[in-house]
XYZ file of C-alpha atoms in Angstrom:
632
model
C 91.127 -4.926 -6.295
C 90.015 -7.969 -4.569
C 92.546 -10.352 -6.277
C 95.864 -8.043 -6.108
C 95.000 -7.070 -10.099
C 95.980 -3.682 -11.544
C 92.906 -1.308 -12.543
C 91.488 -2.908 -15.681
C 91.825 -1.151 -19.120
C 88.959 1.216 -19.394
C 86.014 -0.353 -21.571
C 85.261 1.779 -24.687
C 81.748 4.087 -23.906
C 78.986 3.852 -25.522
C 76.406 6.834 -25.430
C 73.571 5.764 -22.609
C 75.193 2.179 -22.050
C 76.123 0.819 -18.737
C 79.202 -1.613 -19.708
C 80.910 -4.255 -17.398
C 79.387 -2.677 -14.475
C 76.110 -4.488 -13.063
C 75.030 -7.377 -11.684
C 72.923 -10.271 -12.805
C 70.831 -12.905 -10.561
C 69.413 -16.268 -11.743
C 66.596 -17.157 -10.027
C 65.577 -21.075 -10.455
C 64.370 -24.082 -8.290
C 67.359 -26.585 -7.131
C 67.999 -29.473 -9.486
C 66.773 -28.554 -12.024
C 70.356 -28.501 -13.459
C 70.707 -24.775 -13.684
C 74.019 -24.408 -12.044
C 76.088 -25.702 -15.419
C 73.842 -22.777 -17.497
C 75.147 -20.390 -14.920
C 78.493 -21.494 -14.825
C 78.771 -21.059 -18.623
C 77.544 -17.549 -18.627
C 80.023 -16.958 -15.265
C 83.177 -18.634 -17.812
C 81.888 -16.889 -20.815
C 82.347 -12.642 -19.205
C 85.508 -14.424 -17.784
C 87.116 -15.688 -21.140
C 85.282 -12.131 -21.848
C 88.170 -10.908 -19.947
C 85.937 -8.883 -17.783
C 86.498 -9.638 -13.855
C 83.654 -11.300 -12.332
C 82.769 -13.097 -9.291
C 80.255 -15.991 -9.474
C 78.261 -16.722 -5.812
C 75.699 -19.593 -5.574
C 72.704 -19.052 -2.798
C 71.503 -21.975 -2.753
C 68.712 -24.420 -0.412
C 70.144 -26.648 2.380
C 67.672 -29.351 2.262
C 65.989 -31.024 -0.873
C 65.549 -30.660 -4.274
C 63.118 -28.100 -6.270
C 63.711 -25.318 -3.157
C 64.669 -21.798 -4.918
C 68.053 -20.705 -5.436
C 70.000 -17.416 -6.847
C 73.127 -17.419 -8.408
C 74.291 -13.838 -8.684
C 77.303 -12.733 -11.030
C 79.150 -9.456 -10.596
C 80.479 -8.139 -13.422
C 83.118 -5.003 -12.794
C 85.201 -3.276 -15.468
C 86.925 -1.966 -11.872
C 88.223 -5.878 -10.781
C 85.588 -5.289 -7.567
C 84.828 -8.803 -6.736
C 82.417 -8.620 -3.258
C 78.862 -8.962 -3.701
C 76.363 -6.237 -4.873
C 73.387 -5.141 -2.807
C 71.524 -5.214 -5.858
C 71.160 -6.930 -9.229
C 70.032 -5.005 -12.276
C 69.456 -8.149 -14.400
C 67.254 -10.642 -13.069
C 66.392 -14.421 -14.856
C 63.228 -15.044 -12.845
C 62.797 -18.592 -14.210
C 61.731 -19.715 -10.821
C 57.660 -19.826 -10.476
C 57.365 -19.832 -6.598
C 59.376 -17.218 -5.889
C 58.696 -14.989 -8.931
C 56.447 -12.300 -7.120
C 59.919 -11.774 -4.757
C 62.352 -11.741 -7.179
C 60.549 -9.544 -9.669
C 59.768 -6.951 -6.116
C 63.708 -7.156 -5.314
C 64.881 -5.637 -9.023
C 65.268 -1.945 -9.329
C 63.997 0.774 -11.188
C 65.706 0.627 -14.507
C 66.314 -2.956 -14.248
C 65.288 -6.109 -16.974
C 63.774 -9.001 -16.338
C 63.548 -12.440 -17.911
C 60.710 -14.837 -17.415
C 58.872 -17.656 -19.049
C 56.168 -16.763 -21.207
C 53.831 -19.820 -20.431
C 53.508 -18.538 -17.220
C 50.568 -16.363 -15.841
C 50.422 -13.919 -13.899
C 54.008 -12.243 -14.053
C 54.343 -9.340 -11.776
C 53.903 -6.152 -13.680
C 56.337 -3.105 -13.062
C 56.108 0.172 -15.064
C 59.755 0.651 -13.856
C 61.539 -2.245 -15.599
C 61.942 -3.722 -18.890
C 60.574 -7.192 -18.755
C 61.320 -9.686 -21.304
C 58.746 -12.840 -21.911
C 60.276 -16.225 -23.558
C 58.242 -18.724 -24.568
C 60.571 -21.775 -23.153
C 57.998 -25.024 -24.211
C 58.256 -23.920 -27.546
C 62.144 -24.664 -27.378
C 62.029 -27.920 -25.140
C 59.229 -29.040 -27.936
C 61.474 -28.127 -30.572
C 64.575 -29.937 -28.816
C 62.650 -33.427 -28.641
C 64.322 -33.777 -24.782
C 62.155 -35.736 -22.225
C 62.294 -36.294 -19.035
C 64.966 -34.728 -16.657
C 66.742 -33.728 -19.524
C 64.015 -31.110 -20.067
C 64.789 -29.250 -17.324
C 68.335 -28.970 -18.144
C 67.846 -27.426 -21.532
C 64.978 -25.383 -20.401
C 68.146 -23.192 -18.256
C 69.959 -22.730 -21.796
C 67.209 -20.937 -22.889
C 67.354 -18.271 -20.792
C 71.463 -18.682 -21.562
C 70.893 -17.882 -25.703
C 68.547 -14.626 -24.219
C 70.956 -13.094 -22.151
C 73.635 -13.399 -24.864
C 71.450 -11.586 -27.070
C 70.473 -8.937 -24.625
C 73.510 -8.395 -23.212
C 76.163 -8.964 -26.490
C 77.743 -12.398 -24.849
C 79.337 -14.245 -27.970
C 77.986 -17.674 -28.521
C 81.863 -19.016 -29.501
C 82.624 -17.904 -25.521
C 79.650 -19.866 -24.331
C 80.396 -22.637 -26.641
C 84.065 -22.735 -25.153
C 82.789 -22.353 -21.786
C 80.278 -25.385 -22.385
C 83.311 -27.851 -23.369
C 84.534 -26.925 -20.587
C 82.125 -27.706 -18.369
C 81.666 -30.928 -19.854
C 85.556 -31.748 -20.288
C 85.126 -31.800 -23.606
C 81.888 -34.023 -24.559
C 81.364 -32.677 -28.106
C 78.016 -34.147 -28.392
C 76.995 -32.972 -25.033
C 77.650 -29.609 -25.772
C 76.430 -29.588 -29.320
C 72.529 -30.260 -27.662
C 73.022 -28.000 -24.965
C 74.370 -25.098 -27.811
C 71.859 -26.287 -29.940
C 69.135 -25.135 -27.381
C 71.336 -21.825 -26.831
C 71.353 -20.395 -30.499
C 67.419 -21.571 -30.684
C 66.461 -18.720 -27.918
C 69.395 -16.491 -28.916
C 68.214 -16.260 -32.752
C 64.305 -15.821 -31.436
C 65.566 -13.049 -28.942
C 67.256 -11.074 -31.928
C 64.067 -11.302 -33.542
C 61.378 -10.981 -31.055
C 62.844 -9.138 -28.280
C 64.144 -5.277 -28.554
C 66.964 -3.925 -26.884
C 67.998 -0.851 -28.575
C 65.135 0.746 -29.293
C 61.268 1.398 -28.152
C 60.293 1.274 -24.433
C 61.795 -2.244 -24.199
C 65.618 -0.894 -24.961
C 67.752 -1.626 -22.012
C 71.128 0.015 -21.050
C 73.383 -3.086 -20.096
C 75.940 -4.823 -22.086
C 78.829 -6.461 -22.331
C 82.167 -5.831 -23.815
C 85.708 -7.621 -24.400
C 88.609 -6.602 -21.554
C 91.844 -8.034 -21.269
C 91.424 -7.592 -17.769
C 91.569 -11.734 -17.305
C 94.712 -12.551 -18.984
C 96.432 -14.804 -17.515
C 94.155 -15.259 -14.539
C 93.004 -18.963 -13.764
C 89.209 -19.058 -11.728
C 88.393 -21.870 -9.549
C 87.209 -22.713 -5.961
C 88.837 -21.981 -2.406
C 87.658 -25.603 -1.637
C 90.010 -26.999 -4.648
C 92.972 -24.686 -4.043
C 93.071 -26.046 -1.031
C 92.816 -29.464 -1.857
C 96.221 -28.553 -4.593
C 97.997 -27.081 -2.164
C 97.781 -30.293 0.060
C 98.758 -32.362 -1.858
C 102.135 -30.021 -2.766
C 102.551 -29.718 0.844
C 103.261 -33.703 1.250
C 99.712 -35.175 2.355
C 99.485 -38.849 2.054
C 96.318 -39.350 5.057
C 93.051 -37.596 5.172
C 90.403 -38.441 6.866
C 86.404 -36.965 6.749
C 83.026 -36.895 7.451
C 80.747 -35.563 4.817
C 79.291 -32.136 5.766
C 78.227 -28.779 3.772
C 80.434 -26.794 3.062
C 83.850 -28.730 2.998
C 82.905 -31.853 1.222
C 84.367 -30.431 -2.164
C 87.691 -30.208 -0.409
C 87.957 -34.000 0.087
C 86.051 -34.215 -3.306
C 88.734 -32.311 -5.146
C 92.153 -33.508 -2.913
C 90.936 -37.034 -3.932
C 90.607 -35.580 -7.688
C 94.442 -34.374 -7.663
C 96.120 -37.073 -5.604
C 94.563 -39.605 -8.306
C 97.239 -37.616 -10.787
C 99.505 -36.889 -8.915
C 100.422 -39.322 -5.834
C 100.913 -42.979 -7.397
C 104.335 -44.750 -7.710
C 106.029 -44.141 -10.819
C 106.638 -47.847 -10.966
C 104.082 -49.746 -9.509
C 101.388 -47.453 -9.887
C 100.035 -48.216 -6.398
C 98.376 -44.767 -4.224
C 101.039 -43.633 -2.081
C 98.299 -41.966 -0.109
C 95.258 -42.602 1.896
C 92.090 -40.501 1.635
C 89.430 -42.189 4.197
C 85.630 -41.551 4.714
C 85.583 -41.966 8.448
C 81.596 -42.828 10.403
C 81.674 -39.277 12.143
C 83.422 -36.151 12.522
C 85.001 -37.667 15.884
C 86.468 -40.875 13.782
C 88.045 -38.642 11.197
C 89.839 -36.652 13.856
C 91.274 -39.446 15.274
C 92.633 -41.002 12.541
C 94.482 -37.885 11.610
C 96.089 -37.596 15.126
C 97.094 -40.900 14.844
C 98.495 -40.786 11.467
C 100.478 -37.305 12.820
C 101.994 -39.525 15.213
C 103.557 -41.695 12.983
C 104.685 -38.775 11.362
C 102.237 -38.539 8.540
C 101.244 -35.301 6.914
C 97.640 -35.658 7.754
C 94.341 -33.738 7.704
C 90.843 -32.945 7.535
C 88.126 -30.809 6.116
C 84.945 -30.183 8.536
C 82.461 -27.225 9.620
C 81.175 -25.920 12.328
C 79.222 -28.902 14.055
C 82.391 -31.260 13.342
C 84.328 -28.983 14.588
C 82.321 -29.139 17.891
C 82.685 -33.473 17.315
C 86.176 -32.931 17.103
C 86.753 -31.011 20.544
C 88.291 -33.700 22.646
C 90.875 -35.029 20.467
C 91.899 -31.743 19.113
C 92.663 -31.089 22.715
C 94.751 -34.756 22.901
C 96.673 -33.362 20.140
C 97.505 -29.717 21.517
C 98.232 -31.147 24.820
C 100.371 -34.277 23.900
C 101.856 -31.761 20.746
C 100.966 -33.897 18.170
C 100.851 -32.281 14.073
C 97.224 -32.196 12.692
C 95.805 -30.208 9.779
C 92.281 -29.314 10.072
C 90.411 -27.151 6.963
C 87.122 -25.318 8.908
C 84.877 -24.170 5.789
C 82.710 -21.575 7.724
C 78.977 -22.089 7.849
C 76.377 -19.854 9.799
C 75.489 -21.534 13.327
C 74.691 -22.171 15.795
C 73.696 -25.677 16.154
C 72.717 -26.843 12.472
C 72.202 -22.892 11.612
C 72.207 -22.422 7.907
C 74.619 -24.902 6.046
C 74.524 -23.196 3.250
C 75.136 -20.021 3.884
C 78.509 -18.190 5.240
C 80.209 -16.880 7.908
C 82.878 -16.315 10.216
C 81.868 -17.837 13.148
C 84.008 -20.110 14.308
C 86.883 -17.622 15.267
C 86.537 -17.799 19.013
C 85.485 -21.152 19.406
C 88.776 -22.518 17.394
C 91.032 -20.402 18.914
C 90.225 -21.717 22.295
C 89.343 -24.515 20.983
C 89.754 -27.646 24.179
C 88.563 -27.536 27.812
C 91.514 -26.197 29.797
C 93.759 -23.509 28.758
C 94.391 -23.826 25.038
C 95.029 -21.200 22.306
C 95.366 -22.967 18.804
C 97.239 -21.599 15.457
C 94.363 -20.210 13.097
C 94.936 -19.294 9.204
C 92.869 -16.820 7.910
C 92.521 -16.998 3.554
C 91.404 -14.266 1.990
C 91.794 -15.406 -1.932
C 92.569 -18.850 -4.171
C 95.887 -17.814 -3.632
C 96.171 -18.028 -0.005
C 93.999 -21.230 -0.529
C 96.669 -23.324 -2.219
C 99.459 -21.172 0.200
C 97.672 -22.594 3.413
C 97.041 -25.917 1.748
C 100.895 -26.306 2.193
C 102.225 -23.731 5.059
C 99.677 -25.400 7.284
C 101.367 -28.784 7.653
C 104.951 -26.842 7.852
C 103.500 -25.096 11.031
C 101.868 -28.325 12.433
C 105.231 -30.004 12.285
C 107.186 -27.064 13.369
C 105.103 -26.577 16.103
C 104.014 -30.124 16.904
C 100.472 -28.872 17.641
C 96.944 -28.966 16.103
C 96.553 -26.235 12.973
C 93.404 -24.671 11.776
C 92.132 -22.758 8.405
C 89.603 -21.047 8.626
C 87.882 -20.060 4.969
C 84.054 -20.261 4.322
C 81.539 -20.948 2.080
C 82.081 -18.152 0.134
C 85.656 -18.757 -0.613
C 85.271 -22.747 -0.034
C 82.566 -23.018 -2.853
C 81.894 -20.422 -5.174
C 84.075 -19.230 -8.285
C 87.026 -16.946 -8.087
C 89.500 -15.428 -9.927
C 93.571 -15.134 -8.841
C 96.871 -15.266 -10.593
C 98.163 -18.909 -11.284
C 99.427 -20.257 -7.891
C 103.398 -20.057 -7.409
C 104.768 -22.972 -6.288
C 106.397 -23.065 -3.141
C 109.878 -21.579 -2.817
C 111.153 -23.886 0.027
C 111.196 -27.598 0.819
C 108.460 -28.954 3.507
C 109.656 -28.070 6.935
C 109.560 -30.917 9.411
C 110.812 -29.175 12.560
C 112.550 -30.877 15.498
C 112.541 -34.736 14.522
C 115.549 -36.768 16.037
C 117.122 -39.812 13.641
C 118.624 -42.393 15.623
C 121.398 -41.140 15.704
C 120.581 -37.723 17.947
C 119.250 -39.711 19.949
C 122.362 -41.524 20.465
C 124.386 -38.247 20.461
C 121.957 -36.231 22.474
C 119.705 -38.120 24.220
C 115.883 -37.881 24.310
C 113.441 -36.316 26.837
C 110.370 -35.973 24.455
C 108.965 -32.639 26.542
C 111.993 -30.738 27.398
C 112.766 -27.349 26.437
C 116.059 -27.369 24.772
C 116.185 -24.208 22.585
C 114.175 -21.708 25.111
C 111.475 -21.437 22.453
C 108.806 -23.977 23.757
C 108.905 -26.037 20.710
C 110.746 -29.660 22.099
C 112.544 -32.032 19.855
C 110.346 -35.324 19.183
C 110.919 -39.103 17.267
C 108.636 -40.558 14.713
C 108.030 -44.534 15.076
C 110.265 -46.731 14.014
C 113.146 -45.235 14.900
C 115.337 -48.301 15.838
C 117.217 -46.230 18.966
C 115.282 -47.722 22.403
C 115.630 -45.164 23.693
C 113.619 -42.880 21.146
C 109.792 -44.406 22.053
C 107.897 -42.390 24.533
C 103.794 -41.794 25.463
C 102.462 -38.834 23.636
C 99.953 -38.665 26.966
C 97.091 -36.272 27.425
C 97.544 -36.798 31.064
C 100.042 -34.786 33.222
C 103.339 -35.643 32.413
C 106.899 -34.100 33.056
C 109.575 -33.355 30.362
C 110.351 -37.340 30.337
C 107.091 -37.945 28.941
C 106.718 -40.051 32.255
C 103.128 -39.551 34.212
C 103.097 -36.798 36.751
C 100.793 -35.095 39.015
C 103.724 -33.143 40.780
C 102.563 -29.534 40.359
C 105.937 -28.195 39.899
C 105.719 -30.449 36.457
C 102.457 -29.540 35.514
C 103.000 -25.531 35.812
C 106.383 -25.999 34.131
C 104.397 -27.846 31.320
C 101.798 -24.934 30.737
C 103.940 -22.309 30.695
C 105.798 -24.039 28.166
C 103.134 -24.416 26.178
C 102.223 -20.454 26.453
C 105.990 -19.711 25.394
C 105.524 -22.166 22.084
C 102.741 -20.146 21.398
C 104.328 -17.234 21.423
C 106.995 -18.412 19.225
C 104.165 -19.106 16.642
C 103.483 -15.167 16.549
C 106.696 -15.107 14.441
C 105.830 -17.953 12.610
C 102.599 -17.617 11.213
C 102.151 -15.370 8.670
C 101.841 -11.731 9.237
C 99.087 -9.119 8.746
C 98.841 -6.933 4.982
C 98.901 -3.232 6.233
C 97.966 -0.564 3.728
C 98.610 2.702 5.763
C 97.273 5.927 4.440
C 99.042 9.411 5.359
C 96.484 10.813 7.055
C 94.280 8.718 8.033
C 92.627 8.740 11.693
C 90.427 5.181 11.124
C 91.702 2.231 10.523
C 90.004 -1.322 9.398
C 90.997 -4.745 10.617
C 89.280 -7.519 8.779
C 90.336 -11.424 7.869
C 89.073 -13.839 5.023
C 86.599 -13.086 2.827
C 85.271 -9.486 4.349
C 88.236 -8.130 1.875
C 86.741 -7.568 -1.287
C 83.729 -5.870 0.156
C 85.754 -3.483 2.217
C 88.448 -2.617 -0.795
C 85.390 -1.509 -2.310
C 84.197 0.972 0.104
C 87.505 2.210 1.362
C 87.585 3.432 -2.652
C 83.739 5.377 -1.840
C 85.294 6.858 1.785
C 87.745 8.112 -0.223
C 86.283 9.438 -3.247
C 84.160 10.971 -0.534
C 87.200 12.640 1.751
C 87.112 9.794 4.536
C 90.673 8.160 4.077
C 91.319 4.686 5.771
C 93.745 2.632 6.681
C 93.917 -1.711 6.585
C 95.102 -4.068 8.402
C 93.863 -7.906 7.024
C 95.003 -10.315 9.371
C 95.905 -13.315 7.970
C 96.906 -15.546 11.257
C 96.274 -15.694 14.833
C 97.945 -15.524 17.061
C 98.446 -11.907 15.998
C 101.977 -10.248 16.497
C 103.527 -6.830 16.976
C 102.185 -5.289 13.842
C 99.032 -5.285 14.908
C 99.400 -3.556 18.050
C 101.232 -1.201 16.223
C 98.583 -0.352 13.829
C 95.940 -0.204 16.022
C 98.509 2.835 18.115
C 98.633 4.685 14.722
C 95.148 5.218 14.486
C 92.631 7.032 16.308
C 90.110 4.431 16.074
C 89.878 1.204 14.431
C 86.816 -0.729 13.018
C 87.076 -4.354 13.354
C 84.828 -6.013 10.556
C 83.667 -9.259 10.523
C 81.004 -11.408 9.494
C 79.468 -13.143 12.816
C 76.875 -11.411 15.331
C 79.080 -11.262 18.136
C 82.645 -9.263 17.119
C 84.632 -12.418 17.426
C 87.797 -11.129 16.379
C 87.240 -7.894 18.037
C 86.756 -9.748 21.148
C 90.136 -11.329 21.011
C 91.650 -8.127 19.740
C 90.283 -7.277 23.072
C 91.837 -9.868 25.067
C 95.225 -9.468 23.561
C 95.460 -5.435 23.409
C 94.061 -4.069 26.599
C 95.760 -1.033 26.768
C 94.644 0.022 22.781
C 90.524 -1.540 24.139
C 89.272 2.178 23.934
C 90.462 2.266 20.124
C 88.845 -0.677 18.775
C 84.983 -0.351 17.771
C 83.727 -4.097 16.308
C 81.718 -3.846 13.067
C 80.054 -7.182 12.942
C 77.120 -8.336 10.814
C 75.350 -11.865 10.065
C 72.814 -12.478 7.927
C 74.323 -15.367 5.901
C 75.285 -13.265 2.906
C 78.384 -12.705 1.994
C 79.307 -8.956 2.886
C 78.890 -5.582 0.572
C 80.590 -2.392 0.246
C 77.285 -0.794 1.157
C 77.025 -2.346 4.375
C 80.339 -1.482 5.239
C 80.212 2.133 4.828
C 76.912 2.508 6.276
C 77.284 0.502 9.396
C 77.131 1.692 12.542
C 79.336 1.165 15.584
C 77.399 -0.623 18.418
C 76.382 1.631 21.190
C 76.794 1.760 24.942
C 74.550 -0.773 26.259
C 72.591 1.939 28.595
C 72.772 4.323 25.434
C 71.281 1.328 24.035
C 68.380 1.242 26.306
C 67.486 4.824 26.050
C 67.007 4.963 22.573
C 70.600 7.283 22.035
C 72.643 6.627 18.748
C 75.666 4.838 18.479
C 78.954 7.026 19.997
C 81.047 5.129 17.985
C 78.926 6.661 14.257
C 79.307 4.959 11.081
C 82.417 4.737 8.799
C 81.328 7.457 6.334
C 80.364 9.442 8.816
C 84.307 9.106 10.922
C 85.571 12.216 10.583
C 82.443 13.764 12.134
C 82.567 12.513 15.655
């Protein structure tokens, strides 16, 4: 299940009906308002207590470009994308000839009747709905047309597919926190088309009737559904922040957006009523890293929320702070690059570039979430590990996680109290002494002071340049070897720090997967179809680099091991590489980028890159495809 749920209660059958198992896509132009129609139908199947994943495709430039939202609904809790989508609103004129060419056989279709020329498919049930008649009949002008216009084809679907209007009328308060009147217009539009589709349109009967429906679960209860972006945000602010510091960029924006949205409730003085935080729009990516260094410093919990290209902005400093070990948080919501790429699509491309992230040698701490859960989890653990290991910490989700819908348990909230690591009061330093880079404990990590401790002999230059364990300036070679391999051995310490891989073995099983973030529910999914079809596998989802001695371990249990990932290159596999040379021959990457989030097809029909002079003479892949493993 791709959010830890047990197997859902089985939906009761109906004779010829497909229940809680299909997808839908809505098809419409960008701004036209349409995202708050699909979001109630998305809330509606939830409160439905059916599991279902909500993913927005949407334009990166301006307004009226197309864009898909597509909603899986599965009675078995699968959350990854579908290849296909059996329902399809095509409510979208300039891409209508596409969308209708993309549904298959069996499939229904929605469109507006007052337009002409509608592809015409002998395969598929398409339904016509006359939308002007219920903008006309809602007295709406303007940009407010629009809007309703999307609720029509919300009161059709609930008709054709059994969605109770009392869920989308909850589902609509939600959505607009409540605004009685606001959802009373936007209902009013929704029981218009649904009451004309129960009269007009047939569904049960006649070469119009249609297989798909809906059907109450209690498969939700108890669940919450939100975004990775805002778990993150709430799991800042119970990890202590009180600085952040950004540059607006697609896809993280929303965390900022929503960490600003929670510390307004929940950071203010209980007596004054003052912000005891700081939340700052910097002029660039390089600004906003700074600031946060800075703040770390002083020992504030500090961090930011970027993508790829700020990432690259960001280089130099993050180096300052690895080098002079200074505590920064920094929340990389994937994108597909290079350069500007496609900024609104995902991916998991930034692996190798933030793990080596600096000029020089550098490895840095990654977090990988796969769910809301981890989300809120790395929202706090990430500042414990900044300030345990004094160093610069990355988490790296996506845009599929970062901005799109999910569903997860409620959050627990975290068991321990925030771990500061090695800060000296005034009086160790008294008692001890201070030499701000020396390795007391044998484990790299070296005790520091925050500012303002009154002891003169606690200040000190966090430098970037060569220094020795005084924190006094130092070309000496001797000093600066004895500095990097310190460095190495705190990041070696971090392997038992950071938290460790989720293995699933399987008796039996020769392959193996290793995949991170949001590859998961897509490859739950098709380890179920090897199965069913007599090609056990084994897991491994990372969930932190730098990786420890689990994952060598796996990878020696298993015969071979298929390293998924969504980027072109096999980032992970490549490190995997670097860090396991003795298991290389094992490891076969599985990559794939085409700025879709990742199915279960793909993953069991994929095929293992071939020899590059294999390659060139036209020979198939030695490695074979994942359903195809046991046959090598």
């Amino acid at each position: 299940m791709g959010i830890g749920i047990a197997p859902a209660p089985a939906t009761p059958a109906r004779e010829g009906l497909i229940i809680n198992d299909f997808a839908i896509v809505v098809a419409t132009a960008n701004g036209t308002g349409s995202q708050t129609a699909n979001l109630a139908i998305l809330r509606a199947l939830f409160k439905m207590g059916i599991p279902v994943n909500g993913k927005n495709i949407f334009p990166s430039n301006i307004q009226g470009l197309p864009t898909w939202y597509h909603i899986r609904l599965s009675a078995d809790g699968y959350t990854g994308r579908r290849h296909t989508s059996e329902v399809l609103v095509a409510f979208n004129q300039a891409t209508l000839v596409q969308d209708v060419q993309t549904l298959p056989a069996g499939g229904i279709c929605l469109t507006n009747a007052d337009w002409r020329s509608v592809p015409q498919r002998d395969d598929i049930t398409t339904y016509a709905i006359p939308v002007n008649e219920f903008i006309r009949d809602s007295g709406m002008k303007g940009k407010l047309k629009d809007y309703l216009a999307n609720m029509v084809y919300v009161g059709a679907l609930a008709h054709l597919l059994d969605i109770p209007l009392e869920r989308l009328d909850e589902a609509l308060s939600f959505l607009f926190k409540g605004k009685r009147r606001t959802v009373d217009s936007n209902m009013a539009v929704v029981r218009a088309a649904y009451e004309w589709a129960a009269a007009n349109l047939s569904r049960d009967a006649g070469p119009s009737a249609h297989p798909y429906r809906v059907a109450p679960m209690d498969a939700t209860d108890g669940l919450i559904m939100m975004t990775g972006n805002e778990a993150a945000a709430l799991g800042a602010v119970f990890g202590g922040v009180t600085f952040a510091a950004w540059y607006p960029i697609t896809p993280s924006t929303s965390v900022i957006d929503a960490l600003n949205g929670y510390l307004e409730q929940l950071r203010r003085d209980p007596q004054t009523g003052e912000a005891t935080y700081a939340v700052v729009q910097a002029e660039d990516e390089l600004a906003a890293i700074g600031m946060i260094v800075g703040a770390g410093f002083a020992g504030a919990r500090a961090m930011t929320a970027t993508s790829g290209p700020g990432i690259s902005l960001m280089a130099e400093y993050v180096g300052l702070a690895y080098f002079a070990e200074v505590p920064a948080v920094i929340w990389d919501i994937q994108r597909v690059g290079p350069s500007t790429g496609l900024p609104t699509r995902t991916s998991q491309g930034d692996v190798l570039f933030t793990y080596y992230l600096g000029h020089g040698d550098t490895k840095n701490v990654i977090l990988l979430p796969a769910s809301l859960a981890e989300c809120f989890e790395y929202g706090y653990r990430a500042f414990d590990l900044a300030d345990t290991l004094q160093t610069p910490v990355f988490v790296l989700s996506d845009l599929d996680l970062g901005m799109n819908n999910w569903m997860s348990p409620p959050f627990d909230y975290p068991a321990e109290p925030l771990r500061r690591g090695k800060v000296l009061t005034a009086e160790d330093v008294a008692e001890r002494g201070f030499a701000r880079y020396k390795d007391i404990d044998g484990d790299g990590i070296t005790y520091r002071t925050l500012p303002g401790n009154p002891h003169p002999r606690a200040a000190y230059f966090g430098r970037g340049t060569g220094h020795n364990d005084a924190a006094v300036y130092s070309e000496r070679p001797e000093d600066w070897e004895s500095n990097m391999l310190r460095l190495a051995r705190k990041f070696d310490t971090a392997r038992g720090l950071v938290p460790g891989p989720v293995v699933e073995d399987v008796a039996g099983a020769e392959v193996g997967i290793i995949a991170y973030g949001t590859t998961e529910p897509a490859i739950r999914e098709a380890r179920d179809r090897l199965a069913a079809a007599g090609i056990p596998t084994s897991f491994l989802r990372l969930r932190a680099l730098p990786i420890n001695d689990e994952v060598a371990a796996f990878v020696a249990r298993h015969e071979r091991i298929y390293v998924v990932e969504l980027n072109r290159d096999g980032q992970l596999h490549t490190i995997l590489l670097s860090e396991l040379p003795a298991l290389a021959t094992r490891l076969v990457a599985l990559a794939h980028l085409d700025g879709m989030p990742l199915t279960a097809r793909w993953v069991v029909e994929a095929r293992g890159p071939p020899h590059p002079l294999a390659q060139r003479a036209g020979a198939p892949s030695p490695a074979g495809t994942l359903s195809r493993a046991r046959g090598r």
